[in-house]
mmCIF file of C-alpha atoms in Angstrom:
data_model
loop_
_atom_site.group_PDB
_atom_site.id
_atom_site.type_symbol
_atom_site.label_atom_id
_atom_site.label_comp_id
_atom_site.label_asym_id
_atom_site.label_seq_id
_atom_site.Cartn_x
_atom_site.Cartn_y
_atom_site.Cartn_z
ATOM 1 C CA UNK A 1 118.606 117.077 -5.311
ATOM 2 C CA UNK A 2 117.930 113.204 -5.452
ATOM 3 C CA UNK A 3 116.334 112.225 -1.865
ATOM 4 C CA UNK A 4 117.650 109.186 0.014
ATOM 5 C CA UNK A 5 115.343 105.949 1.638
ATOM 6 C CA UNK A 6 116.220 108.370 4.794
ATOM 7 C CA UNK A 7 115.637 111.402 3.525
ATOM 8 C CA UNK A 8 113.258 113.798 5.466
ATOM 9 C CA UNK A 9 111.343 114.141 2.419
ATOM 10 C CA UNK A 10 111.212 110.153 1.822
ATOM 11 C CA UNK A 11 110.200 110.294 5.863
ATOM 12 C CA UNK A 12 107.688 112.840 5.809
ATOM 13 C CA UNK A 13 105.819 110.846 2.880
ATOM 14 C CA UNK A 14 105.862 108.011 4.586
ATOM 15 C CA UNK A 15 104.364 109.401 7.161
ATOM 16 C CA UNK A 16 101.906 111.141 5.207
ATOM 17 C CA UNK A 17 100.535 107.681 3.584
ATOM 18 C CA UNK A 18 100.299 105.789 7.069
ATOM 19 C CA UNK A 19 96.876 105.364 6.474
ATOM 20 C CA UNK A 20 97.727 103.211 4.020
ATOM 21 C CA UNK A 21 98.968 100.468 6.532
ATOM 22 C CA UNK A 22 95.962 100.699 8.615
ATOM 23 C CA UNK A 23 93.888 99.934 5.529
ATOM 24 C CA UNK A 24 95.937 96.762 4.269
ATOM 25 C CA UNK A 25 95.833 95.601 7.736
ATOM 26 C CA UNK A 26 92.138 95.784 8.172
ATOM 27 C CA UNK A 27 91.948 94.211 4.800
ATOM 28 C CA UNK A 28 94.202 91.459 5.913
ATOM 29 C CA UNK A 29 91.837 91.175 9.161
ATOM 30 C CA UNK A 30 88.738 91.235 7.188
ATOM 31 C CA UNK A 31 89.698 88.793 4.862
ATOM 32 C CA UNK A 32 91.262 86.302 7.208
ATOM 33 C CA UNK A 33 94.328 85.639 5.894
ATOM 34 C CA UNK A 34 95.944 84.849 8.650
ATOM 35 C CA UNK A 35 93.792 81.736 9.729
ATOM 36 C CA UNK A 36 94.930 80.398 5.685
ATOM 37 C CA UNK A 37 98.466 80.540 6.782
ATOM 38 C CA UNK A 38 98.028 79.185 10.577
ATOM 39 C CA UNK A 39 99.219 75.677 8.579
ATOM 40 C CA UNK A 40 101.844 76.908 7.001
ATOM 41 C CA UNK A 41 102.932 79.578 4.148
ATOM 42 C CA UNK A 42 100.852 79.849 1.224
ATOM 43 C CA UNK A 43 101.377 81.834 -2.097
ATOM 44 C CA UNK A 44 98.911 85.122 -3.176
ATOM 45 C CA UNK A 45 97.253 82.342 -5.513
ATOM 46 C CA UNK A 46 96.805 79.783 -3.049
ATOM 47 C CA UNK A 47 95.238 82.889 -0.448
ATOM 48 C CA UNK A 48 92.745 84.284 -2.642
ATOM 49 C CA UNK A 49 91.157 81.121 -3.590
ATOM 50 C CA UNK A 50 90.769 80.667 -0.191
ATOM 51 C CA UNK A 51 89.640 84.270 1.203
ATOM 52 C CA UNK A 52 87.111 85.042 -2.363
ATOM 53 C CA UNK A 53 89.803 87.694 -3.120
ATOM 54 C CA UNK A 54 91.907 88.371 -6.639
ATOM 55 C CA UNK A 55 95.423 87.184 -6.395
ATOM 56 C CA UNK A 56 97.287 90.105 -7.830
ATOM 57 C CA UNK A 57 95.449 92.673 -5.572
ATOM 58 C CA UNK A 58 96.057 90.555 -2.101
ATOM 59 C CA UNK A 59 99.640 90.142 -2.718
ATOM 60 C CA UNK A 60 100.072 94.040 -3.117
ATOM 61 C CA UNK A 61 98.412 94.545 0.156
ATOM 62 C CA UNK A 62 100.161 91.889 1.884
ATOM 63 C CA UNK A 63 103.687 93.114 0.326
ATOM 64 C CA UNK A 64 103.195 96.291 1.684
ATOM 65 C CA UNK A 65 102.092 94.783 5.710
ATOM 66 C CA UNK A 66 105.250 92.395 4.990
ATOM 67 C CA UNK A 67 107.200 96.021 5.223
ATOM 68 C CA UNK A 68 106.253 95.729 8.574
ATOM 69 C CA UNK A 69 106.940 92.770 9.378
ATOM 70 C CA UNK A 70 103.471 91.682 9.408
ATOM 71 C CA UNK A 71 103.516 88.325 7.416
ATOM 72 C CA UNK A 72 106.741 88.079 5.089
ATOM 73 C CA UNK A 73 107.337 87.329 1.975
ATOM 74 C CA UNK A 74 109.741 84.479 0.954
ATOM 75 C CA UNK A 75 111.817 83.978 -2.617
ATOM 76 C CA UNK A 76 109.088 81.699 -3.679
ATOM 77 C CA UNK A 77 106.485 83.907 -3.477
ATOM 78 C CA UNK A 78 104.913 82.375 -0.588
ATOM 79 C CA UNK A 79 103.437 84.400 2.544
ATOM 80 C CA UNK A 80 104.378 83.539 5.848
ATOM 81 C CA UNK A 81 103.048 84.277 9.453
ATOM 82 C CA UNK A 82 105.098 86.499 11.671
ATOM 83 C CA UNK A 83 104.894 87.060 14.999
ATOM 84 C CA UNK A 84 103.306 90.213 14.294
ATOM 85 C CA UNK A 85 100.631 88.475 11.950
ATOM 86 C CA UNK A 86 100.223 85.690 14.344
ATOM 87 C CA UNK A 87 97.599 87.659 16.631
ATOM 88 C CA UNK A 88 95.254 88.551 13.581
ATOM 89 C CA UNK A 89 94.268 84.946 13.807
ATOM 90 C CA UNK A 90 91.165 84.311 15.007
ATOM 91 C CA UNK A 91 91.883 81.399 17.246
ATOM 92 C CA UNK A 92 95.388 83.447 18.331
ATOM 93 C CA UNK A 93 95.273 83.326 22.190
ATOM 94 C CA UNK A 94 94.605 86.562 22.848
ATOM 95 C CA UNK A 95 93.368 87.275 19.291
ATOM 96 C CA UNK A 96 93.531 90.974 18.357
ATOM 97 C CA UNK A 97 92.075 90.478 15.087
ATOM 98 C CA UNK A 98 88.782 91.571 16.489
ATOM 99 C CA UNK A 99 90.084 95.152 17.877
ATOM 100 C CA UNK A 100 92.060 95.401 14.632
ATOM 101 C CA UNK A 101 88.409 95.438 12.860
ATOM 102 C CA UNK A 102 87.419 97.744 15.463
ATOM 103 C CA UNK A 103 90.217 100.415 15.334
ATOM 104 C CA UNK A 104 89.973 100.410 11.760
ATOM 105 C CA UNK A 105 86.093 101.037 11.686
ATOM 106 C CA UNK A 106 84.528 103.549 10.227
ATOM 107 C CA UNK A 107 83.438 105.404 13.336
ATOM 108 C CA UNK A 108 87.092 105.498 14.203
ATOM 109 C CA UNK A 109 88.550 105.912 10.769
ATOM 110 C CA UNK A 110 86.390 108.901 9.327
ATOM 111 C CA UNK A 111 86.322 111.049 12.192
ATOM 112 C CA UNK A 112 90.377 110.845 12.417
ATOM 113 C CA UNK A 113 90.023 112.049 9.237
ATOM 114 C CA UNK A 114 88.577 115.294 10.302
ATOM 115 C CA UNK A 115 91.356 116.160 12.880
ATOM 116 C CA UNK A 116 91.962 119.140 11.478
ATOM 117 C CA UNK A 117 88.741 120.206 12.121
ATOM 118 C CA UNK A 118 88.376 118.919 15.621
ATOM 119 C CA UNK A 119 91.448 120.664 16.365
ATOM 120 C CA UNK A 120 90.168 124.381 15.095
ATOM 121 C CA UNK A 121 86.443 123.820 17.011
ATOM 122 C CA UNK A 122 88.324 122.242 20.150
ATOM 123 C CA UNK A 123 85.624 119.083 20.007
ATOM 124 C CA UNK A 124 85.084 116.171 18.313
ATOM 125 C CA UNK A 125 82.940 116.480 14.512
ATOM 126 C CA UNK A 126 81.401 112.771 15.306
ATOM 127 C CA UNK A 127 78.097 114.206 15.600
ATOM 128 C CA UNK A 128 78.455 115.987 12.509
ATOM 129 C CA UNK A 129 79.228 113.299 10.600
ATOM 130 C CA UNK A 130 76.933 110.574 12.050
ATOM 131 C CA UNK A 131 74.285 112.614 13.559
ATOM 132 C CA UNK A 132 74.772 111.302 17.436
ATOM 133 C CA UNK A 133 77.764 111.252 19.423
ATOM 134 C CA UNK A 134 79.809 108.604 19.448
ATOM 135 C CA UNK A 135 77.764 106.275 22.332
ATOM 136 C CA UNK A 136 74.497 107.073 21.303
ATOM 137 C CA UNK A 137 75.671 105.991 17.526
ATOM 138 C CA UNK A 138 76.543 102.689 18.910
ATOM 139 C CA UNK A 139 73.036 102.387 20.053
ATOM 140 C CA UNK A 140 71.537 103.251 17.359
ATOM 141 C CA UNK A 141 73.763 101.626 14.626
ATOM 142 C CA UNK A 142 73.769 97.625 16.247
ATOM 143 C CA UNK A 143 76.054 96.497 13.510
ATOM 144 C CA UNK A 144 78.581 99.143 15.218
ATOM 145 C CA UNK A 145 77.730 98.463 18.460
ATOM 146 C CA UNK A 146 78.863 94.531 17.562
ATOM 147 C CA UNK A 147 81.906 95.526 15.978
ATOM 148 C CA UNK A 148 82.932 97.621 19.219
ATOM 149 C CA UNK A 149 81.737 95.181 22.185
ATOM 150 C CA UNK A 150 83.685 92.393 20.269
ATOM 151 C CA UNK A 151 86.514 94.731 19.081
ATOM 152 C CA UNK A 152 87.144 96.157 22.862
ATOM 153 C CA UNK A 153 86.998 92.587 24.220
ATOM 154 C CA UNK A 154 89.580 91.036 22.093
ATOM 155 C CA UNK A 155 91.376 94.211 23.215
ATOM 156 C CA UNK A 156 91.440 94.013 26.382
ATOM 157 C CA UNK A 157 92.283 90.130 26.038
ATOM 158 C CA UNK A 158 96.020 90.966 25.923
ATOM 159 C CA UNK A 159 96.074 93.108 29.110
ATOM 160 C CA UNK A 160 93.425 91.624 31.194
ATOM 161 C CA UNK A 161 96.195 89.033 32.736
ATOM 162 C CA UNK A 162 99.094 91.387 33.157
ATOM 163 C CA UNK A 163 96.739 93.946 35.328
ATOM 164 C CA UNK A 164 95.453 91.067 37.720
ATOM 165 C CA UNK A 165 98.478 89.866 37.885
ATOM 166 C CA UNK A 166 100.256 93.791 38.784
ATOM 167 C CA UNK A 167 97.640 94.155 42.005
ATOM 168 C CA UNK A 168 98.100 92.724 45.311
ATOM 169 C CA UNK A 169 94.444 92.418 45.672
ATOM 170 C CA UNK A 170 92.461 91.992 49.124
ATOM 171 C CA UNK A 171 92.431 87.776 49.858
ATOM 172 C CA UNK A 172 88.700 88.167 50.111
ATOM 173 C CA UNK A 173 85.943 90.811 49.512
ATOM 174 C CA UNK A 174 83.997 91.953 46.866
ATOM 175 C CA UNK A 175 85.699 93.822 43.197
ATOM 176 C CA UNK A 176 83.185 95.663 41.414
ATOM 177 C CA UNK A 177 84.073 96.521 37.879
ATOM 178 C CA UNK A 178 82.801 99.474 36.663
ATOM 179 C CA UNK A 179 81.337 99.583 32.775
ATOM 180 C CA UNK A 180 83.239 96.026 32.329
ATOM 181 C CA UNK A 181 82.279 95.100 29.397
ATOM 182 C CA UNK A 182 82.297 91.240 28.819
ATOM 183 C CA UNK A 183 84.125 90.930 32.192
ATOM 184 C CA UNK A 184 87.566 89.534 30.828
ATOM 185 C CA UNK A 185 89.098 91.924 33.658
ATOM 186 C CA UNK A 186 87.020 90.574 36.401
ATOM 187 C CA UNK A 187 87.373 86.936 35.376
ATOM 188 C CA UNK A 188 91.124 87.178 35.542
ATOM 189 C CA UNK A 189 90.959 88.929 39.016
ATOM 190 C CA UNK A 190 88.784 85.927 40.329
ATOM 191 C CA UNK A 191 90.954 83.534 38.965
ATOM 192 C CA UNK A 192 93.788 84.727 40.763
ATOM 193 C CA UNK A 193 92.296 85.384 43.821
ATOM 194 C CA UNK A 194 89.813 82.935 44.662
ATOM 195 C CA UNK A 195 88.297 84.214 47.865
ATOM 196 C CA UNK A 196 87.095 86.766 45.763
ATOM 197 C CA UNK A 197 83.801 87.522 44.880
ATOM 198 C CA UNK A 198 83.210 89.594 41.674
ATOM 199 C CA UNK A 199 80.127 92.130 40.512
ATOM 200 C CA UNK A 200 80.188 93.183 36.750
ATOM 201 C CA UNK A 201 78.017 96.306 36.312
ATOM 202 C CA UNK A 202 77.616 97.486 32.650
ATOM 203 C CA UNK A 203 74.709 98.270 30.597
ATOM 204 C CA UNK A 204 72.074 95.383 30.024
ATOM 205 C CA UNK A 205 72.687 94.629 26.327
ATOM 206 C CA UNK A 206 76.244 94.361 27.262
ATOM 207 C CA UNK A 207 75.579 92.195 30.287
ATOM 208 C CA UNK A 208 73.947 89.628 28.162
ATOM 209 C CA UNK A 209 77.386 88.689 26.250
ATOM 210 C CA UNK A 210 79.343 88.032 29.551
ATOM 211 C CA UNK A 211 82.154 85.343 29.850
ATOM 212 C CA UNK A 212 82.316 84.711 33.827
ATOM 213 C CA UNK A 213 79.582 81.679 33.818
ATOM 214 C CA UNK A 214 82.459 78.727 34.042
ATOM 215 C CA UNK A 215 82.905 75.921 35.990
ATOM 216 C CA UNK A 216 85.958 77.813 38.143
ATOM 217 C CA UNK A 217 84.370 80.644 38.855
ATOM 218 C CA UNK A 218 80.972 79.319 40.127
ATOM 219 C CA UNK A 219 78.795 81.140 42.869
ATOM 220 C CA UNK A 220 81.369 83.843 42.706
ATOM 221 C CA UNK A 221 80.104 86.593 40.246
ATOM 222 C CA UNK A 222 76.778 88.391 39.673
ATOM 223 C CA UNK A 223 75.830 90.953 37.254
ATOM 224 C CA UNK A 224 74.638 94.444 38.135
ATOM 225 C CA UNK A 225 73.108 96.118 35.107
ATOM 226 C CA UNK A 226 73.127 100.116 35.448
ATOM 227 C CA UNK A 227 74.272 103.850 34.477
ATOM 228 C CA UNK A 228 77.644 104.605 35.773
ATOM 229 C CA UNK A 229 76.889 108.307 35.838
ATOM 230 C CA UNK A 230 74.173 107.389 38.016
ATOM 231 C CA UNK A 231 75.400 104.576 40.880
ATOM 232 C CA UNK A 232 77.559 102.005 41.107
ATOM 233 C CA UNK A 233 76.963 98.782 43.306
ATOM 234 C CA UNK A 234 77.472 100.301 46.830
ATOM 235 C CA UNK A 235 79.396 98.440 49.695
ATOM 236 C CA UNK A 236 82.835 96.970 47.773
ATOM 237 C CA UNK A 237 86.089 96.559 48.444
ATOM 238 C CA UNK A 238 88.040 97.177 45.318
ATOM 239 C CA UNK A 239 86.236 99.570 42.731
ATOM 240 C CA UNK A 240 87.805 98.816 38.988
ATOM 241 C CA UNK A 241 87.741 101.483 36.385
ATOM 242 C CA UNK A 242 89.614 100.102 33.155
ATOM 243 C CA UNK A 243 89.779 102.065 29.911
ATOM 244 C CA UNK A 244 86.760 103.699 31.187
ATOM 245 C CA UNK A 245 88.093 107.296 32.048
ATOM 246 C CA UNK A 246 89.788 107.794 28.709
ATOM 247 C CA UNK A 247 86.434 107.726 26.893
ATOM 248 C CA UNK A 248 85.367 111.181 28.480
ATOM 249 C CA UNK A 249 85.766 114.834 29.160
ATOM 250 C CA UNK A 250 87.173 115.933 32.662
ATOM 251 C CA UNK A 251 83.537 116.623 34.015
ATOM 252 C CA UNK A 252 82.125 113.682 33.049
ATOM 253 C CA UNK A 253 84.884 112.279 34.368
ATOM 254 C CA UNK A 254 84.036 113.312 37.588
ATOM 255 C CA UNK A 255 80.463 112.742 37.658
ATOM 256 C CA UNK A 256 81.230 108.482 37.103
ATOM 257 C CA UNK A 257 84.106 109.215 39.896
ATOM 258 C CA UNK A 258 81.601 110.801 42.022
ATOM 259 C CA UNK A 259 78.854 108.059 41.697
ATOM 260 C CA UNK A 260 81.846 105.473 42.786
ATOM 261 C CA UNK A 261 82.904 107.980 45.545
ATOM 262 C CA UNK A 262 79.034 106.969 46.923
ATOM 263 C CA UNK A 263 79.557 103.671 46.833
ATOM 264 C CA UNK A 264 83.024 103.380 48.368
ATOM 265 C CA UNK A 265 81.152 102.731 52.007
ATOM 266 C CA UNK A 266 83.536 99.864 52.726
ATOM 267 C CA UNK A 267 86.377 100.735 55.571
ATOM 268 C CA UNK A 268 89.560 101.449 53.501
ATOM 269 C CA UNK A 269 87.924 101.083 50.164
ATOM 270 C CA UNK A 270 89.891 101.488 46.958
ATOM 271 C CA UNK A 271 89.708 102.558 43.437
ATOM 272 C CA UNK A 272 91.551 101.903 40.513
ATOM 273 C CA UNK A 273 91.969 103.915 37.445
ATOM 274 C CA UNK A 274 92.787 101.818 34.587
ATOM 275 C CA UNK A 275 94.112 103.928 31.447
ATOM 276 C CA UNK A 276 97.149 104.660 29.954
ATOM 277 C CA UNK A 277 99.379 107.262 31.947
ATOM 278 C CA UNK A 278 101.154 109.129 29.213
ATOM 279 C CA UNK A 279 104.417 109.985 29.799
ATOM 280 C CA UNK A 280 106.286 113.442 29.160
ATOM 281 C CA UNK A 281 108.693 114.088 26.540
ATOM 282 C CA UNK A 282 108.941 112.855 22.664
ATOM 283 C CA UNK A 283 109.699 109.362 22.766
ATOM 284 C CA UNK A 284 106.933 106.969 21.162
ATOM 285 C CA UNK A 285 103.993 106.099 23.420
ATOM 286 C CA UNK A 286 100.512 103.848 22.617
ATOM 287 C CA UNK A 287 98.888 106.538 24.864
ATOM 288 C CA UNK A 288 100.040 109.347 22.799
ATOM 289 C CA UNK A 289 98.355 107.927 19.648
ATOM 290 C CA UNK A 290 95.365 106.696 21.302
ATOM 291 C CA UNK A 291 94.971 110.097 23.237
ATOM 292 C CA UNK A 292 94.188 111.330 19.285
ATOM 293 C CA UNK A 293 92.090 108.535 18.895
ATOM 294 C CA UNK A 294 89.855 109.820 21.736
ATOM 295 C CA UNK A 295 89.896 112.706 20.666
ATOM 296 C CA UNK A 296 88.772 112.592 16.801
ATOM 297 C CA UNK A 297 85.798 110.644 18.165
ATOM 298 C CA UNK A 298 84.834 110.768 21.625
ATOM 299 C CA UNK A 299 85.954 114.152 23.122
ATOM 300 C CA UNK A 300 88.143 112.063 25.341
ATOM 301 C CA UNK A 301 91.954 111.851 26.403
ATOM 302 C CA UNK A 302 94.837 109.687 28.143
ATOM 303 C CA UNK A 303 95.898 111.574 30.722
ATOM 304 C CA UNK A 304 99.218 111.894 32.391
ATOM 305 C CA UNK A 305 99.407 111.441 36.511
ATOM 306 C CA UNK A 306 98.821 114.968 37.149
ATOM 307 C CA UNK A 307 95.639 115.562 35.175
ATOM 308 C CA UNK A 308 94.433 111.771 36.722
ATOM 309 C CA UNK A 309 95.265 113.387 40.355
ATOM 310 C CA UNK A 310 93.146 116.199 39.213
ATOM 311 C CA UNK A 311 90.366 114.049 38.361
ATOM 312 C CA UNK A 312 90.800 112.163 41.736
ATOM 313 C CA UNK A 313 90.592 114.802 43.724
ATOM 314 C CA UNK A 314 87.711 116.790 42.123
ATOM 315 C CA UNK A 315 85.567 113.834 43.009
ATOM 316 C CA UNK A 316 86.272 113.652 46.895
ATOM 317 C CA UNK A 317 89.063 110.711 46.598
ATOM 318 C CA UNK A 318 92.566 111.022 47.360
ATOM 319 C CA UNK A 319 95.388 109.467 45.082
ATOM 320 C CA UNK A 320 97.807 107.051 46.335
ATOM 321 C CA UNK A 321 99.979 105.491 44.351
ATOM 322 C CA UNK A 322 100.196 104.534 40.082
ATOM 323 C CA UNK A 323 101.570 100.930 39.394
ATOM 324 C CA UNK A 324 103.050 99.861 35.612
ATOM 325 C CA UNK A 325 101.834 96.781 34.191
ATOM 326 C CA UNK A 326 103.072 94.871 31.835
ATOM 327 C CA UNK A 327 100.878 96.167 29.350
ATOM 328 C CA UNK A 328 99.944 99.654 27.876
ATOM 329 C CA UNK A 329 98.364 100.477 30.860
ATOM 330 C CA UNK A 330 99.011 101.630 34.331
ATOM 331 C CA UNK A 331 97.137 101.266 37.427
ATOM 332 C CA UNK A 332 96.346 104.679 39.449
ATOM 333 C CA UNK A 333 95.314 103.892 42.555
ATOM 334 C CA UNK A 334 92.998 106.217 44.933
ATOM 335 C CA UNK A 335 91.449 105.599 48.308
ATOM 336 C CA UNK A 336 88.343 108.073 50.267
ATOM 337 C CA UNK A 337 89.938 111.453 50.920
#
């Protein structure tokens, strides 16, 4: 019987070669194609004297992300931008081209490979393949360790604004954010709220690549370099916690939970939880497909609001309320029990 563009077996083949799209689109990122058409459209020719790449083979791969309506196609043979391909510039406010090269990596990419495997032991096979897990590889591997720092702050670019912006924080006080990275979180808190004073506590190597030294935000920051399974700057009034749970297992969960428990000293200090809060049932969710992602290489999960509660509560803090943002993520908020 002669299947159909809907068929389930046309579907289910589709489905099957999804990897495919992940691979143009890293391509695409990798190459920069989408600074060459910031101008304007530009045939497969015209792009792969510009990117070092062979005509016939880039128009393939951008025929296939023009599918999904990442750049199109028009009757001339010219590639356009789309407001899909628009963030893979790099000069696109809010430029995900960075995290594209990240999620596509091959710390990501070959243990996802391996699911099946990870599913029958009931842990990740990043070790196996790349002899540490998947923090210590970073370390080891600086070229990986780049690719994630940059990667995860392009990221978070997107949802940095939308969280600050979702939180009635305290008019003044001090926000400590926990493992922050670069500190795009933290900037955009202190922007917002400018009796604020902010403390970005991450690991020293990571420190060194901050972005809160401007002109607006001046006298209002310091850096705390640390272990967050260890302590946590003591004494705050907001303690932030963004895309930080996901990373682990439920017990190390609790340990970093603990170590900010300590510190909450502060009369009717708060915590946030920063993560995606997956929902139930079978409609499509970006926690749902990161939870995997976690999973395949970090022994991690996205958690829904019971399992966070869980978490909470384990660690001597008592939840109080989760807030939607207008982003991916969710803020689950949790006071001293």
């Amino acid at each position: 019987m002669p299947t159909t563009p809907h068929s389930p077996a046309v579907r289910l083949t589709e489905h099957a070669l999804a990897y495919l799209h992940s691979a143009a689109l890293r391509a695409a990122a990798l190459l920069g194609v989408a600074d060459h058409l910031a101008d304007g459209p530009r045939t497969a020719e015209e792009l792969a004297a510009a990117t070092g790449s062979d005509a016939a083979h880039l128009r393939r791969a951008l025929r296939l992300l023009a599918t999904r309506e990442v750049f199109r196609e028009d009757e001339t043979g010219a590639f356009h931008l789309t407001p899909a391909a628009d963030p893979l510039r790099s000069d696109a406010p809010s430029s995900l081209r960075d995290a594209v090269v990240m999620l596509t990596d091959e710390p990501f990419w070959r243990p996802a490979g391996q699911l099946a495997d990870t599913v029958r032991r009931g842990r990740t096979v990043f070790e196996d393949l790349f002899g540490a897990p998947y923090f210590g590889h970073l370390e080891r591997v600086p070229e990986a360790g780049a690719v994630f720092d940059t990667g995860m702050a392009g990221l978070a670019e997107s949802e940095n604004g939308p969280i600050a912006a979702a939180y009635d924080f305290p008019a003044d006080g001090t926000v400590v954010d926990v493992g922050g990275g670069r500190g795009g979180l933290l900037r955009q808190v202190l922007l917002r709220n400018p009796a604020l004073h902010g403390i970005l506590h991450d690991q020293e190597p990571v420190l060194r690549h901050h972005t809160l030294d401007t002109p607006e935000l001046t006298g209002r920051w310091q850096t705390h370099p640390g272990d967050f399974f260890a302590a946590v700057p003591p004494g705050a009034d907001v303690y932030l916690l963004k895309r930080i749970l996901h990373d682990w297992s439920d017990d190390d969960c609790v340990r970093i939970l603990r170590a900010c428990r300590t510190a909450m000293t502060r009369p009717g200090s708060r915590l946030l939880a920063i993560d995606a809060v997956v929902p139930a049932g079978n409609a499509p969710h970006p926690g749902k497909t990161m939870d995997i992602l976690m999973m395949t290489s970090l022994d991690g999960r996205e958690r829904d609001e019971p399992a966070f509660h869980r978490l909470l509560t384990a660690a001597g803090l008592e939840p109080s309320r989760t807030l939607a943002t207008d982003s991916t993520l969710s803020i689950v908020e949790a006071v001293v029990a």
